[in-house]
JSON list of C-alpha atoms in Angstrom, two decimals:
[
{"chain": "A", "resi": 1, "resn": "MET", "atom": "CA", "xyz": [0.03, 0.04, 0.09]},
{"chain": "A", "resi": 2, "resn": "VAL", "atom": "CA", "xyz": [1.40, 3.33, -0.99]},
{"chain": "A", "resi": 3, "resn": "THR", "atom": "CA", "xyz": [0.58, 6.33, 1.45]},
{"chain": "A", "resi": 4, "resn": "THR", "atom": "CA", "xyz": [1.30, 9.99, 0.39]},
{"chain": "A", "resi": 5, "resn": "PHE", "atom": "CA", "xyz": [1.71, 12.89, 2.70]},
{"chain": "A", "resi": 6, "resn": "ASP", "atom": "CA", "xyz": [3.03, 16.37, 2.47]},
{"chain": "A", "resi": 7, "resn": "MET", "atom": "CA", "xyz": [6.35, 17.55, 4.44]},
{"chain": "A", "resi": 8, "resn": "TYR", "atom": "CA", "xyz": [7.20, 21.05, 5.08]},
{"chain": "A", "resi": 9, "resn": "ASP", "atom": "CA", "xyz": [10.29, 23.15, 6.12]},
{"chain": "A", "resi": 10, "resn": "ILE", "atom": "CA", "xyz": [12.52, 19.86, 6.62]},
{"chain": "A", "resi": 11, "resn": "ASP", "atom": "CA", "xyz": [16.48, 20.20, 7.04]},
{"chain": "A", "resi": 12, "resn": "VAL", "atom": "CA", "xyz": [17.69, 18.79, 3.80]},
{"chain": "A", "resi": 13, "resn": "GLN", "atom": "CA", "xyz": [20.81, 17.15, 5.60]},
{"chain": "A", "resi": 14, "resn": "VAL", "atom": "CA", "xyz": [18.55, 15.60, 8.23]},
{"chain": "A", "resi": 15, "resn": "PHE", "atom": "CA", "xyz": [15.88, 14.49, 5.58]},
{"chain": "A", "resi": 16, "resn": "MET", "atom": "CA", "xyz": [18.69, 12.61, 3.47]},
{"chain": "A", "resi": 17, "resn": "GLU", "atom": "CA", "xyz": [19.94, 10.86, 6.62]},
{"chain": "A", "resi": 18, "resn": "ALA", "atom": "CA", "xyz": [16.68, 9.71, 7.38]},
{"chain": "A", "resi": 19, "resn": "LEU", "atom": "CA", "xyz": [16.09, 8.22, 3.93]},
{"chain": "A", "resi": 20, "resn": "ASP", "atom": "CA", "xyz": [19.01, 6.00, 4.49]},
{"chain": "A", "resi": 21, "resn": "HIS", "atom": "CA", "xyz": [17.31, 4.35, 7.25]},
{"chain": "A", "resi": 22, "resn": "CYS", "atom": "CA", "xyz": [13.70, 3.75, 5.31]},
{"chain": "A", "resi": 23, "resn": "LYS", "atom": "CA", "xyz": [13.23, 0.11, 4.62]},
{"chain": "A", "resi": 24, "resn": "GLY", "atom": "CA", "xyz": [11.18, 0.67, 1.40]},
{"chain": "A", "resi": 25, "resn": "ASN", "atom": "CA", "xyz": [10.96, 2.91, -1.63]},
{"chain": "A", "resi": 26, "resn": "VAL", "atom": "CA", "xyz": [10.37, 6.62, -1.03]},
{"chain": "A", "resi": 27, "resn": "TYR", "atom": "CA", "xyz": [9.15, 8.81, -3.70]},
{"chain": "A", "resi": 28, "resn": "LEU", "atom": "CA", "xyz": [9.17, 12.44, -4.22]},
{"chain": "A", "resi": 29, "resn": "ARG", "atom": "CA", "xyz": [6.08, 13.50, -6.39]},
{"chain": "A", "resi": 30, "resn": "THR", "atom": "CA", "xyz": [6.47, 16.70, -8.20]},
{"chain": "A", "resi": 31, "resn": "ASP", "atom": "CA", "xyz": [3.96, 19.51, -9.00]},
{"chain": "A", "resi": 32, "resn": "GLU", "atom": "CA", "xyz": [4.52, 18.25, -12.70]},
{"chain": "A", "resi": 33, "resn": "GLY", "atom": "CA", "xyz": [3.62, 14.80, -11.93]},
{"chain": "A", "resi": 34, "resn": "ASP", "atom": "CA", "xyz": [7.09, 13.04, -11.94]},
{"chain": "A", "resi": 35, "resn": "TYR", "atom": "CA", "xyz": [7.96, 10.46, -9.32]},
{"chain": "A", "resi": 36, "resn": "ILE", "atom": "CA", "xyz": [11.67, 10.53, -8.34]},
{"chain": "A", "resi": 37, "resn": "ASN", "atom": "CA", "xyz": [12.75, 7.51, -5.95]},
{"chain": "A", "resi": 38, "resn": "LEU", "atom": "CA", "xyz": [14.52, 9.23, -3.25]},
{"chain": "A", "resi": 39, "resn": "LYS", "atom": "CA", "xyz": [16.47, 5.75, -2.22]},
{"chain": "A", "resi": 40, "resn": "SER", "atom": "CA", "xyz": [19.03, 6.80, -4.96]},
{"chain": "A", "resi": 41, "resn": "LYS", "atom": "CA", "xyz": [21.58, 9.49, -3.85]},
{"chain": "A", "resi": 42, "resn": "LEU", "atom": "CA", "xyz": [21.52, 10.86, -7.45]},
{"chain": "A", "resi": 43, "resn": "SER", "atom": "CA", "xyz": [17.85, 10.89, -7.50]},
{"chain": "A", "resi": 44, "resn": "GLN", "atom": "CA", "xyz": [17.85, 12.71, -4.18]},
{"chain": "A", "resi": 45, "resn": "ILE", "atom": "CA", "xyz": [20.19, 15.39, -5.26]},
{"chain": "A", "resi": 46, "resn": "ALA", "atom": "CA", "xyz": [18.14, 16.04, -8.58]},
{"chain": "A", "resi": 47, "resn": "GLY", "atom": "CA", "xyz": [14.78, 15.79, -6.78]},
{"chain": "A", "resi": 48, "resn": "LEU", "atom": "CA", "xyz": [15.65, 17.98, -3.69]},
{"chain": "A", "resi": 49, "resn": "MET", "atom": "CA", "xyz": [17.32, 20.64, -5.64]},
{"chain": "A", "resi": 50, "resn": "GLN", "atom": "CA", "xyz": [14.20, 21.94, -7.21]},
{"chain": "A", "resi": 51, "resn": "LEU", "atom": "CA", "xyz": [12.46, 22.22, -3.67]},
{"chain": "A", "resi": 52, "resn": "ILE", "atom": "CA", "xyz": [15.34, 23.58, -1.42]},
{"chain": "A", "resi": 53, "resn": "GLU", "atom": "CA", "xyz": [15.20, 27.44, -0.25]},
{"chain": "A", "resi": 54, "resn": "GLY", "atom": "CA", "xyz": [17.70, 28.30, 2.27]},
{"chain": "A", "resi": 55, "resn": "GLY", "atom": "CA", "xyz": [18.91, 24.87, 3.12]},
{"chain": "A", "resi": 56, "resn": "LYS", "atom": "CA", "xyz": [15.49, 23.51, 3.95]},
{"chain": "A", "resi": 57, "resn": "VAL", "atom": "CA", "xyz": [12.91, 21.67, 1.67]},
{"chain": "A", "resi": 58, "resn": "VAL", "atom": "CA", "xyz": [10.09, 24.03, 1.54]},
{"chain": "A", "resi": 59, "resn": "LYS", "atom": "CA", "xyz": [7.29, 21.63, 0.76]},
{"chain": "A", "resi": 60, "resn": "ALA", "atom": "CA", "xyz": [7.52, 18.19, -0.58]},
{"chain": "A", "resi": 61, "resn": "LYS", "atom": "CA", "xyz": [4.93, 15.52, -1.57]},
{"chain": "A", "resi": 62, "resn": "ILE", "atom": "CA", "xyz": [6.18, 12.08, -0.28]},
{"chain": "A", "resi": 63, "resn": "GLU", "atom": "CA", "xyz": [4.85, 8.58, -1.08]},
{"chain": "A", "resi": 64, "resn": "CYS", "atom": "CA", "xyz": [6.27, 5.49, 0.71]},
{"chain": "A", "resi": 65, "resn": "ASP", "atom": "CA", "xyz": [5.88, 1.70, 0.23]},
{"chain": "A", "resi": 66, "resn": "ASN", "atom": "CA", "xyz": [6.36, 0.77, 3.65]},
{"chain": "A", "resi": 67, "resn": "VAL", "atom": "CA", "xyz": [4.08, 1.79, 6.42]},
{"chain": "A", "resi": 68, "resn": "GLU", "atom": "CA", "xyz": [7.15, 2.09, 8.98]},
{"chain": "A", "resi": 69, "resn": "ASP", "atom": "CA", "xyz": [8.69, 4.62, 6.84]},
{"chain": "A", "resi": 70, "resn": "VAL", "atom": "CA", "xyz": [5.69, 6.72, 6.63]},
{"chain": "A", "resi": 71, "resn": "SER", "atom": "CA", "xyz": [5.40, 6.82, 10.44]},
{"chain": "A", "resi": 72, "resn": "TYR", "atom": "CA", "xyz": [9.43, 7.65, 10.85]},
{"chain": "A", "resi": 73, "resn": "LEU", "atom": "CA", "xyz": [9.25, 10.50, 8.20]},
{"chain": "A", "resi": 74, "resn": "PHE", "atom": "CA", "xyz": [5.84, 11.98, 9.34]},
{"chain": "A", "resi": 75, "resn": "ARG", "atom": "CA", "xyz": [7.33, 12.19, 13.03]},
{"chain": "A", "resi": 76, "resn": "LEU", "atom": "CA", "xyz": [10.36, 13.49, 11.65]},
{"chain": "A", "resi": 77, "resn": "ASN", "atom": "CA", "xyz": [8.30, 16.11, 9.76]},
{"chain": "A", "resi": 78, "resn": "LEU", "atom": "CA", "xyz": [6.55, 16.94, 13.05]},
{"chain": "A", "resi": 79, "resn": "PHE", "atom": "CA", "xyz": [9.39, 16.86, 15.70]},
{"chain": "A", "resi": 80, "resn": "GLY", "atom": "CA", "xyz": [12.55, 16.59, 13.85]},
{"chain": "A", "resi": 81, "resn": "HIS", "atom": "CA", "xyz": [15.14, 14.18, 14.74]},
{"chain": "A", "resi": 82, "resn": "GLN", "atom": "CA", "xyz": [13.35, 10.68, 15.36]},
{"chain": "A", "resi": 83, "resn": "LYS", "atom": "CA", "xyz": [14.50, 7.33, 16.43]},
{"chain": "A", "resi": 84, "resn": "LYS", "atom": "CA", "xyz": [15.34, 5.11, 13.31]},
{"chain": "A", "resi": 85, "resn": "PRO", "atom": "CA", "xyz": [12.78, 2.29, 12.44]},
{"chain": "A", "resi": 86, "resn": "GLY", "atom": "CA", "xyz": [13.33, -0.73, 14.72]},
{"chain": "A", "resi": 87, "resn": "GLU", "atom": "CA", "xyz": [15.52, 1.41, 17.09]},
{"chain": "A", "resi": 88, "resn": "GLU", "atom": "CA", "xyz": [14.61, 0.70, 20.74]},
{"chain": "A", "resi": 89, "resn": "SER", "atom": "CA", "xyz": [13.68, 3.59, 23.27]},
{"chain": "A", "resi": 90, "resn": "GLN", "atom": "CA", "xyz": [16.34, 4.66, 25.67]},
{"chain": "A", "resi": 91, "resn": "GLU", "atom": "CA", "xyz": [13.82, 5.14, 28.41]}
]
């Protein structure tokens, strides 16, 4: 099942590091209708370059194949740094 959500004001470096921890495919959907697979570093650079303003991704429409990735990236969008999928709590 593919889930789509919007991300706003994301730090590019943090977002690219988070993508490395995703288990499934993560796609950037552009306003022009293109789908860019963000699991590839080259695609990350090409896709994110058009969305960056001042070191932050202003707005991105993201699609994920894996439900855990959706939760991880959605929480990253809301709260900033998050535990990686499968990482145990330190509490």
